[in-house]
mmCIF file of C-alpha atoms and ligand atoms in Angstrom:
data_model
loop_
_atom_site.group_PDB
_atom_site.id
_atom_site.type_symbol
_atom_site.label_atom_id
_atom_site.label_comp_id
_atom_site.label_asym_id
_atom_site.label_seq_id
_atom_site.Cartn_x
_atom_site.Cartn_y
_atom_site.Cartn_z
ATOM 1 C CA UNK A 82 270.381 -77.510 52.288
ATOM 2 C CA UNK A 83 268.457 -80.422 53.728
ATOM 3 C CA UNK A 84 266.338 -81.712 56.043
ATOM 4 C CA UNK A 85 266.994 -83.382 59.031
ATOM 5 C CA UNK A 86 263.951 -83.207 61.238
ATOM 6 C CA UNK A 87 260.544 -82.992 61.468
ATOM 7 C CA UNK A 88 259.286 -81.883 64.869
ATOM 8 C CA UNK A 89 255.111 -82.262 65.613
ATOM 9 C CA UNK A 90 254.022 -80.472 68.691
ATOM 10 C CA UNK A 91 250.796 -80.827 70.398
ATOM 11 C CA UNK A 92 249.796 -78.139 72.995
ATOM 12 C CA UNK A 93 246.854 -78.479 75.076
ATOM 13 C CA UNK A 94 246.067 -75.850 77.789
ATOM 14 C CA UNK A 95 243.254 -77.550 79.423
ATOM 15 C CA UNK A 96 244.153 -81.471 80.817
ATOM 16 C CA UNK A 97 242.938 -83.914 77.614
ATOM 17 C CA UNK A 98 239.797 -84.737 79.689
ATOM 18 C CA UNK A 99 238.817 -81.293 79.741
ATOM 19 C CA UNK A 100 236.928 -79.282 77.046
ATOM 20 C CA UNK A 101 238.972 -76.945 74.469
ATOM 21 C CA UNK A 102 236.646 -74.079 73.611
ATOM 22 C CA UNK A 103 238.525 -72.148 71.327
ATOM 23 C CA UNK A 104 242.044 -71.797 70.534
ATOM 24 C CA UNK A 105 242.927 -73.854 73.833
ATOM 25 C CA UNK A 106 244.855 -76.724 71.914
ATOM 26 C CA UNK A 107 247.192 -76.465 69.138
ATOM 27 C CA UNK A 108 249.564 -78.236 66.415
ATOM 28 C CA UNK A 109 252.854 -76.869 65.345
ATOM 29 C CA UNK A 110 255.458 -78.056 63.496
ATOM 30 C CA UNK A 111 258.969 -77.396 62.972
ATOM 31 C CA UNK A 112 261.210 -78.267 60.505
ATOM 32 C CA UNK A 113 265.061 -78.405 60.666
ATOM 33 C CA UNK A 114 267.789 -77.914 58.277
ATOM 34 C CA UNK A 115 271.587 -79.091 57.901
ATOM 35 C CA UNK A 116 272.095 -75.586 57.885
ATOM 36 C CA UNK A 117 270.826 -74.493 61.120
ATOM 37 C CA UNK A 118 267.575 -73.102 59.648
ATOM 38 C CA UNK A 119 264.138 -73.683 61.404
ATOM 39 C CA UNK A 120 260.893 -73.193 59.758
ATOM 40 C CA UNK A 121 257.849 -72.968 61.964
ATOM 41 C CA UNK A 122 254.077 -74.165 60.687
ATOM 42 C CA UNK A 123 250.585 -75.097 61.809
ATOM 43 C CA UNK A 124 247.504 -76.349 61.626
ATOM 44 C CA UNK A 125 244.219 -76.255 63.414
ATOM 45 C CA UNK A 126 243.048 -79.318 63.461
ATOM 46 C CA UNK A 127 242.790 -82.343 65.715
ATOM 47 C CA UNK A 128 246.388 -82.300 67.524
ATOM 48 C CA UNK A 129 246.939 -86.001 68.090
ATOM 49 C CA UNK A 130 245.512 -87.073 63.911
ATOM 50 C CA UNK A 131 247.693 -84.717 62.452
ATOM 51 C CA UNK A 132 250.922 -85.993 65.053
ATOM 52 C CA UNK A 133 250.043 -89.232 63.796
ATOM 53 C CA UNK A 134 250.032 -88.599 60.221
ATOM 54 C CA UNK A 135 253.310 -86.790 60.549
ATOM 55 C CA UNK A 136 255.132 -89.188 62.423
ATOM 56 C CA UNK A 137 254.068 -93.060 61.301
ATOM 57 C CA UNK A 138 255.435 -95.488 59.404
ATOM 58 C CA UNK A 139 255.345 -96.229 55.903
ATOM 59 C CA UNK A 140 252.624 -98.855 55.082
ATOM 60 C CA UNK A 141 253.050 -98.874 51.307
ATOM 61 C CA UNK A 142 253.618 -96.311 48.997
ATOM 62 C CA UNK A 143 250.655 -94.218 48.937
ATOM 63 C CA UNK A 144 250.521 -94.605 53.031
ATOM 64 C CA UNK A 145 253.734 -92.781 54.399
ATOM 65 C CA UNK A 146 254.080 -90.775 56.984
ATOM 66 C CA UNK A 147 254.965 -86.932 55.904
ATOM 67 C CA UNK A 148 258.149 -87.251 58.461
ATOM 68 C CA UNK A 149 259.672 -89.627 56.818
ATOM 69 C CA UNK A 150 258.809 -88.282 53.159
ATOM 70 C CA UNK A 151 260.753 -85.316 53.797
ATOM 71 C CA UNK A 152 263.841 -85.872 55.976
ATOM 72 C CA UNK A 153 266.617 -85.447 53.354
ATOM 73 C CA UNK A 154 264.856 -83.447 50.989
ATOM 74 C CA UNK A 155 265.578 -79.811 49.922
ATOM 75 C CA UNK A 156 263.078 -77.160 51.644
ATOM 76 C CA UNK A 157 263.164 -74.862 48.838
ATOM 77 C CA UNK A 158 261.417 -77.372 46.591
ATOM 78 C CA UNK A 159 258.426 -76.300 47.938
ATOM 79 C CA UNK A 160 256.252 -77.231 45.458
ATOM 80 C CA UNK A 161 257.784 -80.576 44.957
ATOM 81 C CA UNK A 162 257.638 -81.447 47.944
ATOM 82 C CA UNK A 163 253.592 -80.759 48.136
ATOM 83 C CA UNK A 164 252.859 -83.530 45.584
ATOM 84 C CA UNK A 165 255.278 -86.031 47.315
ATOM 85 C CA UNK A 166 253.226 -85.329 50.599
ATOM 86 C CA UNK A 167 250.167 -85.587 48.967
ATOM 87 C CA UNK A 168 251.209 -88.173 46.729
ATOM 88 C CA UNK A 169 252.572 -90.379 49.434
ATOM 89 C CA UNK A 170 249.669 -90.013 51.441
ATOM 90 C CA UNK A 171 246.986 -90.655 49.240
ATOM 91 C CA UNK A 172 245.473 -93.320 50.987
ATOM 92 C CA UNK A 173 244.918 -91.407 54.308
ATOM 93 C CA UNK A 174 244.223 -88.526 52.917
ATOM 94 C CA UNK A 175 243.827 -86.341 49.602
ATOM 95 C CA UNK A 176 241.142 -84.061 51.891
ATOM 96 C CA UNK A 177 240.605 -84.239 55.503
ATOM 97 C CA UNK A 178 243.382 -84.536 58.049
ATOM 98 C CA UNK A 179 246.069 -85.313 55.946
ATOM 99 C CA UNK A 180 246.130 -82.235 53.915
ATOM 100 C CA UNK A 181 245.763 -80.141 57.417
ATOM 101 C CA UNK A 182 249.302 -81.614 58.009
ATOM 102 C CA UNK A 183 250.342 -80.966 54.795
ATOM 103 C CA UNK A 184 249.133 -77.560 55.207
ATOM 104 C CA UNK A 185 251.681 -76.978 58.548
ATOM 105 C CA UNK A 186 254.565 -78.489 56.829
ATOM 106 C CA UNK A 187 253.917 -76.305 53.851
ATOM 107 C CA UNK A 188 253.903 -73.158 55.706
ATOM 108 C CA UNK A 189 257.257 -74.272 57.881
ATOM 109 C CA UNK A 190 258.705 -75.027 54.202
ATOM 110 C CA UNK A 191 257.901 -71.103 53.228
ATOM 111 C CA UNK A 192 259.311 -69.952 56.393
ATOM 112 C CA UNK A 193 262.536 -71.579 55.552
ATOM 113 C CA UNK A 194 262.585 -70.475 52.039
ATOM 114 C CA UNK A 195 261.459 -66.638 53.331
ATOM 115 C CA UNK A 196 264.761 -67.413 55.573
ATOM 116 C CA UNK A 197 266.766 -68.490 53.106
ATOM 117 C CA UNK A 198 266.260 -65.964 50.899
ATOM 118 C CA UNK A 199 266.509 -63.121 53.169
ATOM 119 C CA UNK A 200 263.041 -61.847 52.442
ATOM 120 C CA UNK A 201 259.343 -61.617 53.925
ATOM 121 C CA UNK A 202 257.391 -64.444 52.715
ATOM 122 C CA UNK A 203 254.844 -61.721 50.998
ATOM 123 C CA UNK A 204 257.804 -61.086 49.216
ATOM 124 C CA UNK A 205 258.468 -64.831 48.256
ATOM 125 C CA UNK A 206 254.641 -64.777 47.010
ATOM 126 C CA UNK A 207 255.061 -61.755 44.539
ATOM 127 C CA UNK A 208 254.858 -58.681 46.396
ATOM 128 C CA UNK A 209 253.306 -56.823 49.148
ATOM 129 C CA UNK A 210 249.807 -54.780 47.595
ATOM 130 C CA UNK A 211 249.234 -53.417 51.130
ATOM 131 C CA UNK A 212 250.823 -52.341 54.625
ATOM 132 C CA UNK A 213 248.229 -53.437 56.483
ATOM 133 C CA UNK A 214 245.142 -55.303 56.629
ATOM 134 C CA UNK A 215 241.719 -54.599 57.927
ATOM 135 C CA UNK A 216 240.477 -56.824 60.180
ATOM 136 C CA UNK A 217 237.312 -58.130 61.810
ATOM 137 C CA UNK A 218 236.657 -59.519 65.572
ATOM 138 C CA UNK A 219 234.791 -63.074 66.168
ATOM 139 C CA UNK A 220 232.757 -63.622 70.195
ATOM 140 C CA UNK A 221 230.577 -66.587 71.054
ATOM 141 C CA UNK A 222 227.635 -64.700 72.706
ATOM 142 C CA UNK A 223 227.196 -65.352 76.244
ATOM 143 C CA UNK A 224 223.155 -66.458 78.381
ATOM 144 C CA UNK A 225 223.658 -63.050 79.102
ATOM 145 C CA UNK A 226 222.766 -59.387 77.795
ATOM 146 C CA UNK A 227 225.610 -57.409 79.853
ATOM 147 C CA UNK A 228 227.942 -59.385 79.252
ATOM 148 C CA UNK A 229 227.353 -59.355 75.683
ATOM 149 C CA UNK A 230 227.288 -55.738 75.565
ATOM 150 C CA UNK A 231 230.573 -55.569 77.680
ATOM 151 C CA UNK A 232 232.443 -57.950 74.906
ATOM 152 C CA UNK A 233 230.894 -55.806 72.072
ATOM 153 C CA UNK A 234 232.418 -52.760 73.490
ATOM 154 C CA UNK A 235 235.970 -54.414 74.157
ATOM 155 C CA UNK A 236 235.806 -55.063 70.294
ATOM 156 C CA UNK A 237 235.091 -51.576 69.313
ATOM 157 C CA UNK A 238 237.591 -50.304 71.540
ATOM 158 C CA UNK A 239 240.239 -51.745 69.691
ATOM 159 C CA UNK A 240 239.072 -49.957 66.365
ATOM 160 C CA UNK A 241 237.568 -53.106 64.756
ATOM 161 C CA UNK A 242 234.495 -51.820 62.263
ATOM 162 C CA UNK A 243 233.394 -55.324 61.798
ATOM 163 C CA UNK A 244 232.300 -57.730 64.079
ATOM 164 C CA UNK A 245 230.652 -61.467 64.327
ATOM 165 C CA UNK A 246 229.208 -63.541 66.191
ATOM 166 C CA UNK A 247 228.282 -67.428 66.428
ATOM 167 C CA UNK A 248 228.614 -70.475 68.479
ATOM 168 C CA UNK A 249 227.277 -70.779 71.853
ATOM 169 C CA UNK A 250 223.641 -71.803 70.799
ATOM 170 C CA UNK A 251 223.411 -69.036 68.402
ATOM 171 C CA UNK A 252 220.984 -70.888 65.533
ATOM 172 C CA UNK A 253 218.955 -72.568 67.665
ATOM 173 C CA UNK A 254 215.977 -70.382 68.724
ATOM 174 C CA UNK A 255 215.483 -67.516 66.092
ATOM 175 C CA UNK A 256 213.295 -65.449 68.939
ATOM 176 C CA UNK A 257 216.732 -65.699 71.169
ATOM 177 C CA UNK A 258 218.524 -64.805 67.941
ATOM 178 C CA UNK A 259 216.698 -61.704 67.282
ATOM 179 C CA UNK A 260 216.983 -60.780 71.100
ATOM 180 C CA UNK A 261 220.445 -61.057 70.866
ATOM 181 C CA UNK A 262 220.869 -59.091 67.209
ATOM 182 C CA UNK A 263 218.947 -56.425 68.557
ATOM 183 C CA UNK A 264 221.258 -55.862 71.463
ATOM 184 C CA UNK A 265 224.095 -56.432 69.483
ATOM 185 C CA UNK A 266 222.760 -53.695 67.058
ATOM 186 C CA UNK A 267 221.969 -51.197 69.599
ATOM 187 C CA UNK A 268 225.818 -51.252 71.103
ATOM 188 C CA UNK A 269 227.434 -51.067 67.439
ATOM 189 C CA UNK A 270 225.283 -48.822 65.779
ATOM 190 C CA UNK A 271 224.151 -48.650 61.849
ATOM 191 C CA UNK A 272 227.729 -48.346 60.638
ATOM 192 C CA UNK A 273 230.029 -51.139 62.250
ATOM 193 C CA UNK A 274 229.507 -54.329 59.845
ATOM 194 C CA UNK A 275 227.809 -57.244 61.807
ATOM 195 C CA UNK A 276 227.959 -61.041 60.202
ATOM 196 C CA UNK A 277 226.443 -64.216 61.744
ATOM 197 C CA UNK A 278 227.814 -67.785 61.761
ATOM 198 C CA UNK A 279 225.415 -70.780 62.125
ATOM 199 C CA UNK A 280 227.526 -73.295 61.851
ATOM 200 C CA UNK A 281 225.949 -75.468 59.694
ATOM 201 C CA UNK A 282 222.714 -75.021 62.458
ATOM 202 C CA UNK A 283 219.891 -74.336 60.223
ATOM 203 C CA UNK A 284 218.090 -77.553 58.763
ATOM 204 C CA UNK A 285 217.515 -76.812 55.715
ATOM 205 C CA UNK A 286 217.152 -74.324 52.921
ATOM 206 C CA UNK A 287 212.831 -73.520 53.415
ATOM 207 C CA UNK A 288 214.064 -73.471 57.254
ATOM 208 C CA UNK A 289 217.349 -71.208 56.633
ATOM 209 C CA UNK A 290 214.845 -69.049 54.289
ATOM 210 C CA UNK A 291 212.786 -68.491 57.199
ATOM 211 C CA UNK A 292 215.291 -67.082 59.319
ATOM 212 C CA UNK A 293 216.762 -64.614 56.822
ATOM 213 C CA UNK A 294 213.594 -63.063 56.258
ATOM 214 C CA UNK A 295 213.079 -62.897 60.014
ATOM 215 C CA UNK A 296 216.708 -61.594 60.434
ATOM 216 C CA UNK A 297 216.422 -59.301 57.527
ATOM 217 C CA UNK A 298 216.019 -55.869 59.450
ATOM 218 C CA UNK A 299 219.619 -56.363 61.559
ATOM 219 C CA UNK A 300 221.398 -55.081 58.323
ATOM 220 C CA UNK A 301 223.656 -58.636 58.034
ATOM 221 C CA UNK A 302 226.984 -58.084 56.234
ATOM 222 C CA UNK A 303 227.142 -62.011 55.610
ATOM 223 C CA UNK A 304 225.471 -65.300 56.963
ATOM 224 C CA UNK A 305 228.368 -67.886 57.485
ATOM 225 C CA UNK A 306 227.465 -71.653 56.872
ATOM 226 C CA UNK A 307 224.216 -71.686 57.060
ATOM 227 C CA UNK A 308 223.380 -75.111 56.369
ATOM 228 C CA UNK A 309 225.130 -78.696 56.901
ATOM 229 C CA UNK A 310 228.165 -78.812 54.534
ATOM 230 C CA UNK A 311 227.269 -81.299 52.200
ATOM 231 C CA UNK A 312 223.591 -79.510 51.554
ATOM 232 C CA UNK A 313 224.905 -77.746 48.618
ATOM 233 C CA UNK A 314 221.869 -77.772 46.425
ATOM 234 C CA UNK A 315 219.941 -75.807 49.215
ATOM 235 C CA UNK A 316 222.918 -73.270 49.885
ATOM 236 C CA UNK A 317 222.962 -72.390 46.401
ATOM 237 C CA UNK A 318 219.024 -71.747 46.394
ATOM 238 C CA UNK A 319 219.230 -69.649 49.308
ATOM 239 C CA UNK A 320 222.177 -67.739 47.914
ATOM 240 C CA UNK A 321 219.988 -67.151 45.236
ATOM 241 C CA UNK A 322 216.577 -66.369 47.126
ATOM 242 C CA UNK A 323 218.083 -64.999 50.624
ATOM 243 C CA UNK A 324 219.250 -61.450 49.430
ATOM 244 C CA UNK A 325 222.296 -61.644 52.164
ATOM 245 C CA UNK A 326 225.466 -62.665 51.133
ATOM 246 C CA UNK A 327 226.220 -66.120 52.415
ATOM 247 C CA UNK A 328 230.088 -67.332 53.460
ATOM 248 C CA UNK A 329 231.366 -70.391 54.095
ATOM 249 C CA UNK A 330 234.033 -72.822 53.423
ATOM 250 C CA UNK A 331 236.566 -72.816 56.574
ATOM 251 C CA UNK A 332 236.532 -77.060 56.650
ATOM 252 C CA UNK A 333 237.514 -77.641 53.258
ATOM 253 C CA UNK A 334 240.550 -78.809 52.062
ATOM 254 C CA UNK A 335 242.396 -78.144 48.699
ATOM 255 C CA UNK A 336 241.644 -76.644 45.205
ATOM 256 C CA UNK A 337 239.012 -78.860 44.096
ATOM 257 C CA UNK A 338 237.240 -79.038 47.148
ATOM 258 C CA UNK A 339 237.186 -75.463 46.893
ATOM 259 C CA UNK A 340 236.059 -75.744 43.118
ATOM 260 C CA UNK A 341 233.124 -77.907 43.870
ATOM 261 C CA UNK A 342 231.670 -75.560 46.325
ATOM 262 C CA UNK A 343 231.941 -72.380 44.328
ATOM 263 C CA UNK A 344 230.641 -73.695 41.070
ATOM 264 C CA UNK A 345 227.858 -75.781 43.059
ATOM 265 C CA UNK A 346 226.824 -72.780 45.392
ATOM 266 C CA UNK A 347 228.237 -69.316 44.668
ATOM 267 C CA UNK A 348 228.696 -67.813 48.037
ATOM 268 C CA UNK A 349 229.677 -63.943 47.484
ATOM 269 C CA UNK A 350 232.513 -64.789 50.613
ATOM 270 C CA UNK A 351 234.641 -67.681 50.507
ATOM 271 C CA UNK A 352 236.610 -68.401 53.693
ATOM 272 C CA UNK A 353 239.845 -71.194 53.351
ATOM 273 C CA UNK A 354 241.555 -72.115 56.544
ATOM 274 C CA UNK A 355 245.169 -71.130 55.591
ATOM 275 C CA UNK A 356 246.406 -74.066 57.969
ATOM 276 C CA UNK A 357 243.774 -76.665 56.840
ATOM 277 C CA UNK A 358 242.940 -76.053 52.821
ATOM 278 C CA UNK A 359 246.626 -77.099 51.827
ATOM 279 C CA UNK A 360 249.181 -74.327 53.199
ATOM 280 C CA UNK A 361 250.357 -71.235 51.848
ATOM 281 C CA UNK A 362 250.850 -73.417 48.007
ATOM 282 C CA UNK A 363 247.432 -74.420 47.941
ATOM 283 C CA UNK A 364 246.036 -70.582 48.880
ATOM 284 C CA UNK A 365 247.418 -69.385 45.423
ATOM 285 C CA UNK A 366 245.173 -71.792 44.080
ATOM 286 C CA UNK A 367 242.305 -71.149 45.741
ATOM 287 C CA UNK A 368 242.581 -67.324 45.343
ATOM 288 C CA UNK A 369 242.833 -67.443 41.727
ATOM 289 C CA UNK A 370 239.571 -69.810 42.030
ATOM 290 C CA UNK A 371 237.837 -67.163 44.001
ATOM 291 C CA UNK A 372 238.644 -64.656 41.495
ATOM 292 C CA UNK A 373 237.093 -66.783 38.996
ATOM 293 C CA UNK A 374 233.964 -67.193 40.827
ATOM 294 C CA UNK A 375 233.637 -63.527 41.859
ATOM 295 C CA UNK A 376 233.654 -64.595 45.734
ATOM 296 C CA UNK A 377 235.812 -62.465 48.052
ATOM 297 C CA UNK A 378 237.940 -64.153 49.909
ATOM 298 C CA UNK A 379 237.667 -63.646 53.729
ATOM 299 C CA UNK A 380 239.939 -66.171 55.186
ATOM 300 C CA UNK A 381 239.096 -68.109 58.823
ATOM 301 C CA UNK A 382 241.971 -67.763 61.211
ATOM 302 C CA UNK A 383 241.397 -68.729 64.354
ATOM 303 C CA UNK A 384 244.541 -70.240 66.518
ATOM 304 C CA UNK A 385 248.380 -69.476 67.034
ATOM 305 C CA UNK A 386 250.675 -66.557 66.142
ATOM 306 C CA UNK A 387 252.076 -68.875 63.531
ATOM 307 C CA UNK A 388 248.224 -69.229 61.414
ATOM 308 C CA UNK A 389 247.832 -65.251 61.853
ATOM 309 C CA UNK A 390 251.813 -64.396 60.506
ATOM 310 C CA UNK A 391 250.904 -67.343 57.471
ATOM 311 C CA UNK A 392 247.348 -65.557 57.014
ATOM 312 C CA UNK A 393 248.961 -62.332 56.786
ATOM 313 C CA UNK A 394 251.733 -62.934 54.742
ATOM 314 C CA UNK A 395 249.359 -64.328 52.306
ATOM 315 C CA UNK A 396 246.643 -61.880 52.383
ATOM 316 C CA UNK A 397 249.091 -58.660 52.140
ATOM 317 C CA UNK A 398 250.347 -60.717 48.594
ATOM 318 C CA UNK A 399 247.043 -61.039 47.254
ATOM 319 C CA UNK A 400 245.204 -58.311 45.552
ATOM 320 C CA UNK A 401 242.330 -59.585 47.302
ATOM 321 C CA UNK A 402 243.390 -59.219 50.727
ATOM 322 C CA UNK A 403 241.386 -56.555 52.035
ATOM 323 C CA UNK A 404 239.448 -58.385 54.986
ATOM 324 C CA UNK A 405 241.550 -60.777 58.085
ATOM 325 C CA UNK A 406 239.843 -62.252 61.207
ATOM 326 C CA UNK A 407 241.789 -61.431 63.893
ATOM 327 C CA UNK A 408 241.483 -64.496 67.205
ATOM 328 C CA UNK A 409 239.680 -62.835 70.509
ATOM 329 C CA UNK A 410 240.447 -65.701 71.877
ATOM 330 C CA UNK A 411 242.651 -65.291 75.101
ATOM 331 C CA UNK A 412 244.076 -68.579 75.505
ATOM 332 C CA UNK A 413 248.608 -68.520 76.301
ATOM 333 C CA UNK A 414 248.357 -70.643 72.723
ATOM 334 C CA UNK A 415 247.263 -67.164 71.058
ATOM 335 C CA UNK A 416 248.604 -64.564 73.098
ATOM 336 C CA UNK A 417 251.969 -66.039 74.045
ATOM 337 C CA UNK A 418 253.195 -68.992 72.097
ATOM 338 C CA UNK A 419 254.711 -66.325 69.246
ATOM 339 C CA UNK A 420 256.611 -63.788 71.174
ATOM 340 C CA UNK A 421 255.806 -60.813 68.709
ATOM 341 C CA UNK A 422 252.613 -61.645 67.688
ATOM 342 C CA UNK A 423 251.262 -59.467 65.080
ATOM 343 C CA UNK A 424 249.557 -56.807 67.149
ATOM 344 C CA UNK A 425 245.623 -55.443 66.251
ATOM 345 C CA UNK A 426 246.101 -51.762 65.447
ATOM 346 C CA UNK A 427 243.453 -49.837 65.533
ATOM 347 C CA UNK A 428 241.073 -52.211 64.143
ATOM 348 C CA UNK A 429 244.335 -53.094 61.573
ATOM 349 C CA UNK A 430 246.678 -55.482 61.138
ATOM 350 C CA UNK A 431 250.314 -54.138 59.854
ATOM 351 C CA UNK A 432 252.123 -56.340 58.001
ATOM 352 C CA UNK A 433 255.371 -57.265 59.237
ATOM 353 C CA UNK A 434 258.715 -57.139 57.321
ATOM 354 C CA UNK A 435 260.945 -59.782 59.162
ATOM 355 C CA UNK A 436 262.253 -62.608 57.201
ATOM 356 C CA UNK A 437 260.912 -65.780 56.773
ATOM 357 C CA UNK A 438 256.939 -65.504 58.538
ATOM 358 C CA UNK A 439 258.894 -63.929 61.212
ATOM 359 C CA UNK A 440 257.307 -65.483 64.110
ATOM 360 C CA UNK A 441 259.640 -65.959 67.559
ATOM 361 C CA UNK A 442 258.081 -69.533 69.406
ATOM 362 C CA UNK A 443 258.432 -68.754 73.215
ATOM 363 C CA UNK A 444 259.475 -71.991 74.112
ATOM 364 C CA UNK A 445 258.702 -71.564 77.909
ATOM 365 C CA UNK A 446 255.239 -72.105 76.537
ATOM 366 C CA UNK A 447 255.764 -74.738 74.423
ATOM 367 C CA UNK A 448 257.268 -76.710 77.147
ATOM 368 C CA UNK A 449 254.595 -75.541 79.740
ATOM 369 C CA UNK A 450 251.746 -77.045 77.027
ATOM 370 C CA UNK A 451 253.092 -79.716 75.057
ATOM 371 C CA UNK A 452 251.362 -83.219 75.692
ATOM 372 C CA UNK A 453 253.791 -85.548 76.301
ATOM 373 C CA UNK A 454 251.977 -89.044 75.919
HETATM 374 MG MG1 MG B 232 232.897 -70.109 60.989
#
């Protein structure tokens, strides 16, 4: 088997001069085979980078584009063909954008092999430890209190026992923050889990300190990136002072970026991107490191059909894959773009059997998005 293609798709729902809030725009790639095979992939990332790192032309070497690096190569050579991509790309990337392509091409590679094989890609990866995964529900508060209740109680009713919240200003004031908690709190109850995300919106560690003290009585399952990302000596001393546990890691991109910030800041949650830190190859990897560390690992999933099926996959074939965010988003990209999306069940996400990552592409709604420059 070979390859004879390698397709990058950018979908945009909103015209390019028009905010993307989330899930709105989207990269997918395919990848074709001599044989008639097509394995699906993506990343979320910035559409139009990653197209370009896909499809341009060799500069030297260590500049190639990832297109053209694996057209006649053999997609079961998965891991082979990681280290040419990376390898041939070096100068563009090794982190960053380059390794969010990488990451697409490396799940469309699986999807063949899954294919191929005639097996689930859980399979591929060792083995199923679980039928289905528990999940938790993401909302970007709104200016106001109904509405914020309504959304709360549209993610209860679908069973979810964990919830979060961030974005949307959230960070900024702590008086609004504790207005909002406290609502928040009163609509869940004690017993559903409730995590915050700051996005990197607190200055500093004495600052960040503050706030979890002031926060402290809102019963916090985690705080999620706290601080700016490359403030790791205050994240690990307000791991160590804050008494909450503290997540983060969604932006980073391979194993040793993902070494670096556990051994310089111990979170207790660590939170890969499954279509940005390196693909399904590079999750192994990063597991194993968050075994090592003693972080769970919690990853961030937040686009297409195609990152939840790679996300689950993964997560049923890890031992540690007890906890999946699961998009609210309601965007066509998320609800529509993979015809049998894997459903929320009762706050649970079953893990499908189909070969391959399973996913059907509608391709009315690839045609209706795709940018076409
Ligand atoms: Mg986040």
């Amino acid at each position: 088997m070979k390859i004879i293609d390698v397709e990058a798709i950018w979908l945009r729902v909103p015209a390019l001069d028009e905010p993307c809030e989330w899930g709105e725009d989207a990269l997918i790639v395919r990848i074709h085979t001599d044989t008639g095979l097509v394995g699906v992939g993506e990343t979320d990332s910035s559409p139009s980078v990653v197209k370009a790192l896909i499809e341009m032309p060799a500069s030297h070497e260590t500049c190639q584009g990832l297109r053209q690096l694996l057209i006649g190569e053999n997609p079961l050579e998965i891991d082979r063909l990681w280290k040419k991509m990376v390898r041939g790309s070096e100068y563009v990337g090794r982190r960053g954008a380059a390794i969010h392509a990488i990451s697409a091409l490396d799940i469309a590679l699986w999807d063949i092999a899954g294919q191929h094989y005639g097996v689930p890609v859980h399979t591929l990866l060792g083995g199923k430890h679980r039928d289905r995964i528990a999940a938790y529900g993401t909302f970007i508060p709104k200016p106001d209190e109904t509405a914020n209740r309504q959304i709360v109680r549209e993610l209860l009713a679908q069973g979810l026992k964990s919830i979060k919240l961030g974005g949307g200003g959230f960070g900024e004031d702590l008086n609004a923050d504790k207005a909002l908690l406290k609502v928040i709190r009163e609509e869940i109850g004690k017993d559903v889990k409730l995590q915050i995300d700051l996005v990197g919106r607190w200055r500093n560690y004495a600052n960040a300190l503050t706030q979890c003290d002031a926060l402290r009585g809102f019963n916090l399952n985690w705080i999620e990136e706290p601080l700016p990302s490359d403030d790791s000596e205050g994240l690990l001393r307000l791991v160590q002072q804050c008494g909450i546990r503290v997540s983060g890691g969604e932006g980073l991109a391979t194993r040793h970026e993902f070494k670096a910030f556990l051994a310089e800041t111990r979170p207790a949650i660590v939170q890969p991107d499954i279509t940005r830190c390196g693909g399904i190859s590079e999750m192994r990897h990063i597991d194993e490191l968050a075994r090592q560390y003693g972080a769970q690992l919690v990853p961030h999933g937040f686009s297409t059909g195609i990152l939840l099926a790679a996300t689950v996959h993964f997560m049923a074939a890890s031992e540690a894959g007890e906890l999946i965010e699961y998009s609210q988003s309601d965007s066509p990209l998320f609800r529509n773009l993979v015809k049998n999306l894997i459903p929320l069940q009762n706050g649970h996400v079953p893990v499908p059997d189909r070969h391959g990552l399973g996913v059907e592409l509608d391709e009315g709604v690839i045609d209706r998005y795709r940018v076409r420059l």
